[in-house]
Coordinates of N, CA and C in Angstrom, one line a residue:
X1 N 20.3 38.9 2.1 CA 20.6 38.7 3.5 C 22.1 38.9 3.8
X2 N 22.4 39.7 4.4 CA 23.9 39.7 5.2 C 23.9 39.5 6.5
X3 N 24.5 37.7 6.6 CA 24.8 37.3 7.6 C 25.7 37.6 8.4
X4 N 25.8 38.0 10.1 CA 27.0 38.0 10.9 C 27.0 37.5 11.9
X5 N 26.0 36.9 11.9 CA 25.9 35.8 13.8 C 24.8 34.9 13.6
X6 N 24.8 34.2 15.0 CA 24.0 33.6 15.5 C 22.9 34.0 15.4
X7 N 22.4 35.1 15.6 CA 21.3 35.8 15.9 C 20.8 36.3 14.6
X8 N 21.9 36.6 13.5 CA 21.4 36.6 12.1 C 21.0 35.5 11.4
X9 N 21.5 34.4 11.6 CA 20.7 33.4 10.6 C 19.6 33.0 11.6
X10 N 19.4 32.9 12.6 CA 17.7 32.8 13.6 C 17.0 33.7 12.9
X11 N 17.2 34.8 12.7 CA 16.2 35.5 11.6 C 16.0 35.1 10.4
X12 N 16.9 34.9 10.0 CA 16.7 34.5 7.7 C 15.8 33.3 8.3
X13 N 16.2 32.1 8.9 CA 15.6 30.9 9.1 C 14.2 31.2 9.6
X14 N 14.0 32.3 10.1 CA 12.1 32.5 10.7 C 11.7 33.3 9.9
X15 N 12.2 34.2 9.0 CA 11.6 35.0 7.6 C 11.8 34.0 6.5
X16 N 12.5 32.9 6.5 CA 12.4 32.3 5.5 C 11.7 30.6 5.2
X17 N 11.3 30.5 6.9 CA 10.5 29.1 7.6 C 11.4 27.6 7.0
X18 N 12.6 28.1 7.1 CA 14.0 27.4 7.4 C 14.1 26.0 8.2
X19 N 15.1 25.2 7.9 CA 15.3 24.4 9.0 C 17.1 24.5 9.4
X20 N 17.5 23.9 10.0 CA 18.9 24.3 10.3 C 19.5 22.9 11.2
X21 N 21.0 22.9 10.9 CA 20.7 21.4 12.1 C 22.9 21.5 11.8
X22 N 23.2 20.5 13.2 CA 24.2 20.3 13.2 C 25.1 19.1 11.9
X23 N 25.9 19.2 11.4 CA 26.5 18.2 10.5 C 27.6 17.6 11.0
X24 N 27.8 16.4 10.9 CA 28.8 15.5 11.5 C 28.7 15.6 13.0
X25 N 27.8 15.7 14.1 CA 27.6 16.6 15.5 C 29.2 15.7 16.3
X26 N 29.5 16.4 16.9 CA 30.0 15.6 18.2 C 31.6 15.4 17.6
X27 N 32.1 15.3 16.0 CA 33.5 14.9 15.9 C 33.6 16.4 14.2
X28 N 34.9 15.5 14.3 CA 35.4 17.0 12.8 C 35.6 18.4 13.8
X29 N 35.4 19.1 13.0 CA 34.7 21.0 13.3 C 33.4 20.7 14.1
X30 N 32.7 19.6 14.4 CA 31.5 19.8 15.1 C 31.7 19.6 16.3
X31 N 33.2 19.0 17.0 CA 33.3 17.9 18.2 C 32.7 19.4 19.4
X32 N 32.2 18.5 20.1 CA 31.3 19.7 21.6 C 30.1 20.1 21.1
X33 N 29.7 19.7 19.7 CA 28.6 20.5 19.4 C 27.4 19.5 18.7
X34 N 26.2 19.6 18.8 CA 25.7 20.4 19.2 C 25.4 20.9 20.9
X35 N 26.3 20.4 22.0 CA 26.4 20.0 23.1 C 26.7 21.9 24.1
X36 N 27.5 22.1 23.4 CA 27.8 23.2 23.7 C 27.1 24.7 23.8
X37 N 26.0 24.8 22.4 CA 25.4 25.8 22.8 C 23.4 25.0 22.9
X38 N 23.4 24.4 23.3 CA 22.0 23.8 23.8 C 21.2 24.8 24.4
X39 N 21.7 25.6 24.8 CA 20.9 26.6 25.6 C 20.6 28.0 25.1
X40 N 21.2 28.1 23.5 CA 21.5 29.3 22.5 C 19.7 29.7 22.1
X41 N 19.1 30.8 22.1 CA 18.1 30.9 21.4 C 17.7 30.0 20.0
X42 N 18.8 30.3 19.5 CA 19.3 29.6 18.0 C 18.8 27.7 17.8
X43 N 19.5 27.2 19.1 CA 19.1 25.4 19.6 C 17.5 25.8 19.3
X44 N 17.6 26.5 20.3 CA 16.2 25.8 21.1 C 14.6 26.5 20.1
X45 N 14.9 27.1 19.4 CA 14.1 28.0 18.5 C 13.0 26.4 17.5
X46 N 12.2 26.1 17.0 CA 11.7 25.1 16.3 C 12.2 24.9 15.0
X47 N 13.1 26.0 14.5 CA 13.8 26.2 13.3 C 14.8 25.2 13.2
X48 N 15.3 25.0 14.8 CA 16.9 24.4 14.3 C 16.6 22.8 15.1
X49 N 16.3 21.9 13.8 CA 15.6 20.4 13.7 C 16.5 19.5 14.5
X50 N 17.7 19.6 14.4 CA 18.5 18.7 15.2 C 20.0 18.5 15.1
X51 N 20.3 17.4 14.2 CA 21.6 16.8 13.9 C 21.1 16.1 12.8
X52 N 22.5 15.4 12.2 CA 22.6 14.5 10.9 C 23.2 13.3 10.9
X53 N 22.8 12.3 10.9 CA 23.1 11.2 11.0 C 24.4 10.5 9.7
X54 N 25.3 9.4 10.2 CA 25.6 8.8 8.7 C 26.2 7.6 10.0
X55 N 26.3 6.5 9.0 CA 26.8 5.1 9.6 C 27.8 5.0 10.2
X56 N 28.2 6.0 11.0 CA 29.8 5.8 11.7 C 29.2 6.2 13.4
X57 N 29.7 5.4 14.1 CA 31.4 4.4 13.7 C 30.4 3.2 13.1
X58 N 31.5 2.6 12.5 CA 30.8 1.8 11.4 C 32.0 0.2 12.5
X59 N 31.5 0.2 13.7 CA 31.6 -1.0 14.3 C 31.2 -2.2 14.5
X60 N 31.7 -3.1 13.9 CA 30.8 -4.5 13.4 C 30.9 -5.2 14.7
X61 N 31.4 -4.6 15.5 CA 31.6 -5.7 17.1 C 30.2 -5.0 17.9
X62 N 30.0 -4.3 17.3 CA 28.6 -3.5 17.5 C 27.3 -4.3 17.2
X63 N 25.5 -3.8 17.3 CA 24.9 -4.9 16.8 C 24.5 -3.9 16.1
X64 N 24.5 -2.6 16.1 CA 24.1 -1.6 15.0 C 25.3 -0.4 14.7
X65 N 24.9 0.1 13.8 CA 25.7 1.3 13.0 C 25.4 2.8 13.6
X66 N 26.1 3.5 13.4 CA 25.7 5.1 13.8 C 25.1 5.6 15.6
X67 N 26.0 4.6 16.2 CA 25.3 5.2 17.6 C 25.8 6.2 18.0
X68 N 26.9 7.0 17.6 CA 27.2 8.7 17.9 C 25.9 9.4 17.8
X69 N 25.4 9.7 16.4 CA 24.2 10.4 16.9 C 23.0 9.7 17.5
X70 N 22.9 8.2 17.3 CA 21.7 7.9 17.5 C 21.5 8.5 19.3
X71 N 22.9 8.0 20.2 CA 22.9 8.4 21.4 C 22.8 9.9 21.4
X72 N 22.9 11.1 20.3 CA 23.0 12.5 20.3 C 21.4 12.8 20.7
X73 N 20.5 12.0 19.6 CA 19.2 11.7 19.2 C 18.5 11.5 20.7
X74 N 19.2 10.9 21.6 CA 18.5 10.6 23.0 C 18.5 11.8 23.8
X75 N 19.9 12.0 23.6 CA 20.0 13.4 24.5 C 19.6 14.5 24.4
X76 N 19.4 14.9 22.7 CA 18.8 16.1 23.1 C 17.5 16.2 23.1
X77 N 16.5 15.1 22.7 CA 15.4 14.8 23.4 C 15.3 15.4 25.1
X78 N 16.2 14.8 25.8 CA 16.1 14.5 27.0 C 16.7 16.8 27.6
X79 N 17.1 17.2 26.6 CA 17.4 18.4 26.5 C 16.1 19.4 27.0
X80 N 15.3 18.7 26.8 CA 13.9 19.8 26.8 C 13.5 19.9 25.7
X81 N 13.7 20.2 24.3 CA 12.8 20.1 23.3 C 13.3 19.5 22.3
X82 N 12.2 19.1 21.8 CA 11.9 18.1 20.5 C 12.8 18.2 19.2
X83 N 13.7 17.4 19.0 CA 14.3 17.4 18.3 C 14.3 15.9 17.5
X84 N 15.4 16.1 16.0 CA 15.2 14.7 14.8 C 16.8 15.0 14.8
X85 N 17.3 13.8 13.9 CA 17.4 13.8 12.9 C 17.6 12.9 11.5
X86 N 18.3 13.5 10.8 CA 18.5 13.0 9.4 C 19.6 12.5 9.0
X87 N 19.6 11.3 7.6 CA 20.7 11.1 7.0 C 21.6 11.6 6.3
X88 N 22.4 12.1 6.4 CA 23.4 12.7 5.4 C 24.4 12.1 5.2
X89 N 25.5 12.6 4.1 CA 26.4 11.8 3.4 C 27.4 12.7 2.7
X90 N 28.7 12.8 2.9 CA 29.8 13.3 2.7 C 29.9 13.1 0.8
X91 N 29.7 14.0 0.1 CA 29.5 13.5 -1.0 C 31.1 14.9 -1.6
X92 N 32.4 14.0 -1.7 CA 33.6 14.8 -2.4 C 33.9 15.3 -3.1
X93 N 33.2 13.8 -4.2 CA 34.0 14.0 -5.6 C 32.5 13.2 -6.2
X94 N 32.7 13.2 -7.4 CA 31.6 12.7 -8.5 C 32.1 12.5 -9.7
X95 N 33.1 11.0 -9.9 CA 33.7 10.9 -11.2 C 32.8 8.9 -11.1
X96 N 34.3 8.7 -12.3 CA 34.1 7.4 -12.7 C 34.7 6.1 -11.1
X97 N 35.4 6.9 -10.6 CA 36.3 6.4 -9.4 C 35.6 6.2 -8.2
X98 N 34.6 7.5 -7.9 CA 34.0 7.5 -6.8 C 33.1 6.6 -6.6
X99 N 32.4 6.0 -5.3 CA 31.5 4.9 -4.5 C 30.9 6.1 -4.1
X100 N 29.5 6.4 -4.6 CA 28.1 7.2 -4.1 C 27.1 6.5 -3.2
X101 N 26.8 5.3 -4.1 CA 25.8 4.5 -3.4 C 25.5 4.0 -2.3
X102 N 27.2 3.5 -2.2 CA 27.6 2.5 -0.5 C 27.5 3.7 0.5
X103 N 27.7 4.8 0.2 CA 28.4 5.7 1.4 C 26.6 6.7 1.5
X104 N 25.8 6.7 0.7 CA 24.4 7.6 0.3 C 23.4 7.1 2.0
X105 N 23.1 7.6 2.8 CA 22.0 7.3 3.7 C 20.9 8.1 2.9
X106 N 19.7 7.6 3.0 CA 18.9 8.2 2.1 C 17.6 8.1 3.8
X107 N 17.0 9.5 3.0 CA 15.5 9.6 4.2 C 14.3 9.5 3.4
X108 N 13.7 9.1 3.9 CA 12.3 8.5 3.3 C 11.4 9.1 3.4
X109 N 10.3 10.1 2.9 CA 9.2 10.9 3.7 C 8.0 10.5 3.7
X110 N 7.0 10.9 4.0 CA 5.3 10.4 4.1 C 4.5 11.1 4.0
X111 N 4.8 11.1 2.1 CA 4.0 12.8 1.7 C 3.1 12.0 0.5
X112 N 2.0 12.7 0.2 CA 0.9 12.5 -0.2 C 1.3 12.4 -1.7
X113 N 2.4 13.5 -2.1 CA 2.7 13.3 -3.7 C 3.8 14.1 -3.7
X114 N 4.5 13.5 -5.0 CA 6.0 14.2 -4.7 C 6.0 15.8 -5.5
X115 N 6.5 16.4 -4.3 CA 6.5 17.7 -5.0 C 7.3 18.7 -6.1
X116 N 6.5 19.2 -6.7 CA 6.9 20.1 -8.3 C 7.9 20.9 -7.7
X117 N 8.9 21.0 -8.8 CA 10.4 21.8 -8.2 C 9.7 23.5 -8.4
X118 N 8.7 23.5 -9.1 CA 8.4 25.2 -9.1 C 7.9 25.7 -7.9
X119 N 7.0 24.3 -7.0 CA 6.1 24.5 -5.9 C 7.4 24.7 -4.7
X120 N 8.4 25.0 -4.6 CA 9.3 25.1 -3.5 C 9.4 23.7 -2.7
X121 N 10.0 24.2 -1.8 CA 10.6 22.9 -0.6 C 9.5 23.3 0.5
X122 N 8.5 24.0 0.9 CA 7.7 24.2 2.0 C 7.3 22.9 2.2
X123 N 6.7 21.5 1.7 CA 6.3 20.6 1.6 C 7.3 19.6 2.2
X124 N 8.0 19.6 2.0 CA 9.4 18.6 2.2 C 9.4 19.1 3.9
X125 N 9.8 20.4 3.8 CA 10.4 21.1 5.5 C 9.2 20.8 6.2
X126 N 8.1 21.1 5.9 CA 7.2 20.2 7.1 C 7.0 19.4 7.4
X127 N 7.3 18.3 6.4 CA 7.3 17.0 6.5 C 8.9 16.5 7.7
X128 N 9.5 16.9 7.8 CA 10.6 16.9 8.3 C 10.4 17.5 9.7
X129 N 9.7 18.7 9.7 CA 9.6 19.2 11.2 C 8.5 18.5 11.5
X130 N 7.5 18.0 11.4 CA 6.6 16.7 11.7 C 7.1 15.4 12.0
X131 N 8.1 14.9 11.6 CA 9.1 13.6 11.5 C 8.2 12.5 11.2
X132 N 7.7 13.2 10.0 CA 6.8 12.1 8.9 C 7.7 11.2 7.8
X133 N 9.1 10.7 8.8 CA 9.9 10.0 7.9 C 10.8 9.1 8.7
X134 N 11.2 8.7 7.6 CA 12.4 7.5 8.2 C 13.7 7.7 7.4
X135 N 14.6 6.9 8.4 CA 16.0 7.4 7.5 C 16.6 5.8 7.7
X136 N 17.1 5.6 6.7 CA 17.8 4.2 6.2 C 18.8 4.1 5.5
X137 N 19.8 2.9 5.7 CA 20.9 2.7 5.1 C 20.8 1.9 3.7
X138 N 19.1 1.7 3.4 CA 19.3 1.2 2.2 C 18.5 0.0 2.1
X139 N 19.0 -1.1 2.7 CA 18.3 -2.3 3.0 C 17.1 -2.6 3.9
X140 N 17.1 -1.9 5.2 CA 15.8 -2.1 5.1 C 15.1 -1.0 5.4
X141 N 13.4 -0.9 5.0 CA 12.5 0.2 5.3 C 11.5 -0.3 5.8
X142 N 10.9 1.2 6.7 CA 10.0 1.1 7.1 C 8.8 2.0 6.3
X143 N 8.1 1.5 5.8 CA 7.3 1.9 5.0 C 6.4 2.6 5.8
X144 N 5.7 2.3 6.4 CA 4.7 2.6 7.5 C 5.3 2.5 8.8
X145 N 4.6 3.4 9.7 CA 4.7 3.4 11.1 C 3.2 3.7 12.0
X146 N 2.8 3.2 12.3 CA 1.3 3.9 12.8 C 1.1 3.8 15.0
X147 N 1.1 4.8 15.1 CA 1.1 4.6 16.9 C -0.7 5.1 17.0
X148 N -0.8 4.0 17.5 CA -2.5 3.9 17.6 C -3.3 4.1 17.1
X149 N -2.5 3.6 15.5 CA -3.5 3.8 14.4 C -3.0 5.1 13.7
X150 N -2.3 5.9 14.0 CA -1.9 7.3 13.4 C -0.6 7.0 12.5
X151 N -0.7 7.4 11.4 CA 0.9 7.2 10.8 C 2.1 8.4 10.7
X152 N 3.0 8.0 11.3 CA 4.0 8.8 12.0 C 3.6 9.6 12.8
X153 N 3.1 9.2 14.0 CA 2.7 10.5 14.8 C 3.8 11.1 15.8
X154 N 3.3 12.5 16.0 CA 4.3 13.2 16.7 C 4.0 13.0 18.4
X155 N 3.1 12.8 18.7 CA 2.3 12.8 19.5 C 1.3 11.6 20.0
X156 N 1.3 10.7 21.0 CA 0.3 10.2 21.5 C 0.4 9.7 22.9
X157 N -1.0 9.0 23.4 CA -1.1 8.8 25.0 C -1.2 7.5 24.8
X158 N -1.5 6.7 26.2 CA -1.6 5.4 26.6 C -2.8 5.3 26.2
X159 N -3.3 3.8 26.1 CA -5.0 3.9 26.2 C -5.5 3.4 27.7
X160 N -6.5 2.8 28.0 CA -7.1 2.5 29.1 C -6.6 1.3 30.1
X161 N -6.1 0.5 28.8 CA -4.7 -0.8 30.0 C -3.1 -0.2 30.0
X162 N -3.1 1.4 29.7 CA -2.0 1.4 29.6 C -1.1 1.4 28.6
X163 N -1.6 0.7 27.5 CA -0.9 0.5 26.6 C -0.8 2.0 24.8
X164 N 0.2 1.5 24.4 CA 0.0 1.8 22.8 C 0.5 1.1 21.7
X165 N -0.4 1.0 20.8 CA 0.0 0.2 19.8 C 0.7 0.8 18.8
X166 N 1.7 -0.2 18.8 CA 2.4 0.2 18.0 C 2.5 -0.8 16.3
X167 N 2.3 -0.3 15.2 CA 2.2 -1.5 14.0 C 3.4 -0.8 13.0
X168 N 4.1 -1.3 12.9 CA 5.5 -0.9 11.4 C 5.3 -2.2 10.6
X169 N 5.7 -1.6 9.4 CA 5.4 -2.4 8.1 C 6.5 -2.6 7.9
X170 N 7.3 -3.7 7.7 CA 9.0 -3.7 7.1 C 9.1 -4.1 6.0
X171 N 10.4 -3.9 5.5 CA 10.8 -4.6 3.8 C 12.0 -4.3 4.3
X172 N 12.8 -6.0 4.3 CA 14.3 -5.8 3.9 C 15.0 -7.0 3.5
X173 N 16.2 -6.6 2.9 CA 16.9 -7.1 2.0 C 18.1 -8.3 3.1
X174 N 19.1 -8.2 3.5 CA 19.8 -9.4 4.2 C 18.6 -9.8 5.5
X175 N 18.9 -11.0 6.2 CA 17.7 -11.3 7.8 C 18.0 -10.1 8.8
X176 N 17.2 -10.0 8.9 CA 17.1 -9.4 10.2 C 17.5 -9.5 11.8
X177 N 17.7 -9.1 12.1 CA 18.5 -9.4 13.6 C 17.6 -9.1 14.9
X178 N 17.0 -7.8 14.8 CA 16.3 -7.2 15.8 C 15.2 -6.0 15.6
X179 N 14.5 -5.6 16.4 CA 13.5 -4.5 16.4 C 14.1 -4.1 17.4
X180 N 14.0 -2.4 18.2 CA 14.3 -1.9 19.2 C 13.6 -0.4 19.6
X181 N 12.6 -0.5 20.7 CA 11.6 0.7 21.0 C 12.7 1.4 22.0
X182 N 13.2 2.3 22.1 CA 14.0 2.9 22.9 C 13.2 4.1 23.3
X183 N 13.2 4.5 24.7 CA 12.3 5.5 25.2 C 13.2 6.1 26.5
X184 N 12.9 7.3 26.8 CA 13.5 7.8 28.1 C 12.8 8.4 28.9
X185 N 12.8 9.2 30.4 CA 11.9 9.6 31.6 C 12.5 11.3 31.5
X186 N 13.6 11.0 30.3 CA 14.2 12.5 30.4 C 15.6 12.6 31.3
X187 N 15.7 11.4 32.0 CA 16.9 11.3 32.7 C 17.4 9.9 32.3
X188 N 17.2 8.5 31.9 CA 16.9 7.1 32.0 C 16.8 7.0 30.6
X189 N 17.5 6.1 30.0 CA 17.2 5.7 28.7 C 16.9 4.3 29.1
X190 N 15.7 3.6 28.4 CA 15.2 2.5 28.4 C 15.0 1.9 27.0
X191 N 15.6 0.2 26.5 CA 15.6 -0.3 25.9 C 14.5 -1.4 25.8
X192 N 13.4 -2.0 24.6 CA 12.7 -2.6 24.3 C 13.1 -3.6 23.3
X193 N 13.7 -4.9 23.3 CA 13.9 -5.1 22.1 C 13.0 -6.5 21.5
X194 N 12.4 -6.6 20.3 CA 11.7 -7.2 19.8 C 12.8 -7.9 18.7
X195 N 13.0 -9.4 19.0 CA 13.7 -10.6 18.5 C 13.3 -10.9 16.9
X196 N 14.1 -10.5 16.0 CA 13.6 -10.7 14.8 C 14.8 -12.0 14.1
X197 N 15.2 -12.7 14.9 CA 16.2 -13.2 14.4 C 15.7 -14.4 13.3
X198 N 14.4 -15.0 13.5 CA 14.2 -16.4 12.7 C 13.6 -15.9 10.9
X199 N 13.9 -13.9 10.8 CA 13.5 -13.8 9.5 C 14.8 -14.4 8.3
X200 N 14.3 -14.6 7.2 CA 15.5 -14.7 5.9 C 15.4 -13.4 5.3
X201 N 16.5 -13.8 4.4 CA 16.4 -12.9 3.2 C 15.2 -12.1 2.4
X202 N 15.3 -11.0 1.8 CA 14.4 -10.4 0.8 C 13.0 -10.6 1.7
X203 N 12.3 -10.2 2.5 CA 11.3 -10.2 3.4 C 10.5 -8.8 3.8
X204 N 9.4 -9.3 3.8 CA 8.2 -8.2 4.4 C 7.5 -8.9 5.3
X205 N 7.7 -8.2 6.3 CA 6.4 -8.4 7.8 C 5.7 -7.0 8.7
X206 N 4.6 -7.3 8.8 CA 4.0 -6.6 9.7 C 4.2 -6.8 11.1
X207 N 4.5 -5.9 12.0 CA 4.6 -6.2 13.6 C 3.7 -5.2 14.2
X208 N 2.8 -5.8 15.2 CA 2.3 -5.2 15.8 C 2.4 -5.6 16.7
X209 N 2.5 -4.4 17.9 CA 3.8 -4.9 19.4 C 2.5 -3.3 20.2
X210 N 2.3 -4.2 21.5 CA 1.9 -3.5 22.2 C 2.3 -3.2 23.2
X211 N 2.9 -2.0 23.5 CA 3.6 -1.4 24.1 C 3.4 -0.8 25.4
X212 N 4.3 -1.2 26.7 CA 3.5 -0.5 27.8 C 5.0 0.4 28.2
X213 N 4.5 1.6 28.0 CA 5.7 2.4 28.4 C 5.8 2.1 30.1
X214 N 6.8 2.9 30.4 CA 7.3 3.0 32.0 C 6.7 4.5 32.5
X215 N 6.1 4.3 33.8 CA 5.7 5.6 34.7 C 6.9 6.6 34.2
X216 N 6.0 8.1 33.6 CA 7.0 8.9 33.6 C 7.7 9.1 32.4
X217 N 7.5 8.1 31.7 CA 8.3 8.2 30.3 C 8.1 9.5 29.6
X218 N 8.7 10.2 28.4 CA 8.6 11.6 28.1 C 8.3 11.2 26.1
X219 N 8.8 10.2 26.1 CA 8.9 9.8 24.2 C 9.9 8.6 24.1
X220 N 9.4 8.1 23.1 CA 10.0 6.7 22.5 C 10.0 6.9 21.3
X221 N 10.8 6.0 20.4 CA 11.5 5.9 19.0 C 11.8 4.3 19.0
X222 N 11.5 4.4 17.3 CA 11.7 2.5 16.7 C 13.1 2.6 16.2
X223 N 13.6 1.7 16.1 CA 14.8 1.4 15.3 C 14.6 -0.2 14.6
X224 N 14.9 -0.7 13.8 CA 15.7 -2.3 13.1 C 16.4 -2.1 12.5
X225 N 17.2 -3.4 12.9 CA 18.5 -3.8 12.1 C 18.8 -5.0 11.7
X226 N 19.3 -5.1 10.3 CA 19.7 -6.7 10.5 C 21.1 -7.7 10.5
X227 N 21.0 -8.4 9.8 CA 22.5 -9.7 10.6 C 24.3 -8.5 10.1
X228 N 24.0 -7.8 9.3 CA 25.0 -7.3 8.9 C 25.1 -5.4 9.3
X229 N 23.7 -5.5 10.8 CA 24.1 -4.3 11.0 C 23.8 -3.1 9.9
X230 N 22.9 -3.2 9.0 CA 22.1 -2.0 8.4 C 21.1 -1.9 8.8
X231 N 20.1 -0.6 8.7 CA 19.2 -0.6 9.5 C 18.5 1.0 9.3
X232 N 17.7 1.0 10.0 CA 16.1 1.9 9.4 C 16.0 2.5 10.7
X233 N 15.6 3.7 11.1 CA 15.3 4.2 12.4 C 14.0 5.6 12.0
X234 N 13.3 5.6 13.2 CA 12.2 6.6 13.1 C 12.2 7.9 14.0
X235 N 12.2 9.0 14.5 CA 11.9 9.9 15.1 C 11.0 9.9 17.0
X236 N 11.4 10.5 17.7 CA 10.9 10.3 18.9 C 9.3 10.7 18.7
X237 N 8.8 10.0 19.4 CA 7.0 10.3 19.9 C 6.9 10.7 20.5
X238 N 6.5 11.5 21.0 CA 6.0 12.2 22.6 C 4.6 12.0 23.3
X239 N 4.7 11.4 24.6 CA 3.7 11.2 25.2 C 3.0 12.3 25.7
X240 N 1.8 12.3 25.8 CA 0.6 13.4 26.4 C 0.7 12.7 27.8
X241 N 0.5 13.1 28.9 CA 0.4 12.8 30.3 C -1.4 12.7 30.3
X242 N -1.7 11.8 30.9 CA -3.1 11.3 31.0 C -3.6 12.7 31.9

């Protein structure tokens, strides 16, 4: 492949069923972007997944970590199409000196078996363009996510009172602080927060929270976090209109 534009890697990426996505979005060499060309064939194509998340700003006057993209995460939702994303991690140097661990966001996926390095990445990238995962700082996970019974779905409606259920499986390491359904109308970002403050240490709970979205809503996303601000977040759902 000899690349020379925009319009060249939109091809390798659909001859080669690619994903593509912004790194560091909004500051560095990225600042304006992905903001800037949102309207490029290239955005808006299913190829190009989103942005990349990492724990900055890493503000403790804060009650969570990483709202640059998480807020990127709202908006280009609210863009017109469906977008994720992922954790990534500035990785320099690799000696005896360097800290990998503390600085590592790791993503989690919801795949049936881990796959053979001869069998390619096709398995991984759909799992990702599905957002059959979660991305975490480490301490805590969400193992499961199920929206009406479906796990990780991309997709679902209200039932008959209106509602959806929603059930996440947790495991984490310091107490926990909070749960957070965050949803928008495409203009309106709306916060849901579920109180997890009376958990301790080293803990597993099930929550099952039934959910009544707002008239108009377009998709919603989970987040937790706990007393020291690490935390686990999941991908937007999109509602079907009755």
């Amino acid at each position: 492949y000899f690349i020379d534009s925009a319009e060249d890697v939109l091809k390798l990426m659909e001859a080669e069923e690619g994903l593509m996505w912004t790194a560091h979005p909004r500051i560095k060499a990225s600042t304006g972007y992905p903001d800037k060309y949102k309207d490029k064939n290239f955005y808006q194509s299913p190829h190009y997944l989103g942005a990349a998340w990492k724990a900055m700003p890493a503000d403790y006057s804060r009650d969570r970590l990483g709202e640059r993209v998480l807020d990127l995460l709202d908006d280009m939702n609210d863009w017109g199409q469906p977008k994720k994303i992922l954790g990534e991690a500035d990785l320099f140097e690799l000696n005896a000196e360097s800290e990998l661990y503390g600085h590592l966001n790791v993503n989690y996926l919801k795949m049936n078996e881990l796959p053979q390095y001869e069998d390619g990445w096709d398995e991984v990238l759909e799992t990702l363009r599905k957002g059959r995962y979660f991305t975490s700082t480490g301490e805590v996970l969400i193992p499961s996510l199920r929206i009406n019974g479906k796990e990780f779905a991309g997709r679902t409606r209200v039932d008959r009172e209106g509602q959806i259920m929603i059930t996440v499986d947790l495991r984490w390491t310091f107490p926990l602080s909070f749960a957070e359904i965050i949803s928008s109308d495409g203009k309106k970002t709306y916060r849901e927060r579920i109180d997890l403050s009376e958990t301790s240490d080293f803990g597993t709970r099930t929550i099952h929270h039934a959910y009544t979205p707002k008239k108009g809503l377009k998709w919603f996303r989970f987040e937790v976090w706990d007393v020291a601000e690490n935390g686990a977040f999941t991908q937007p759902v999109y509602l079907n209109q009755p």
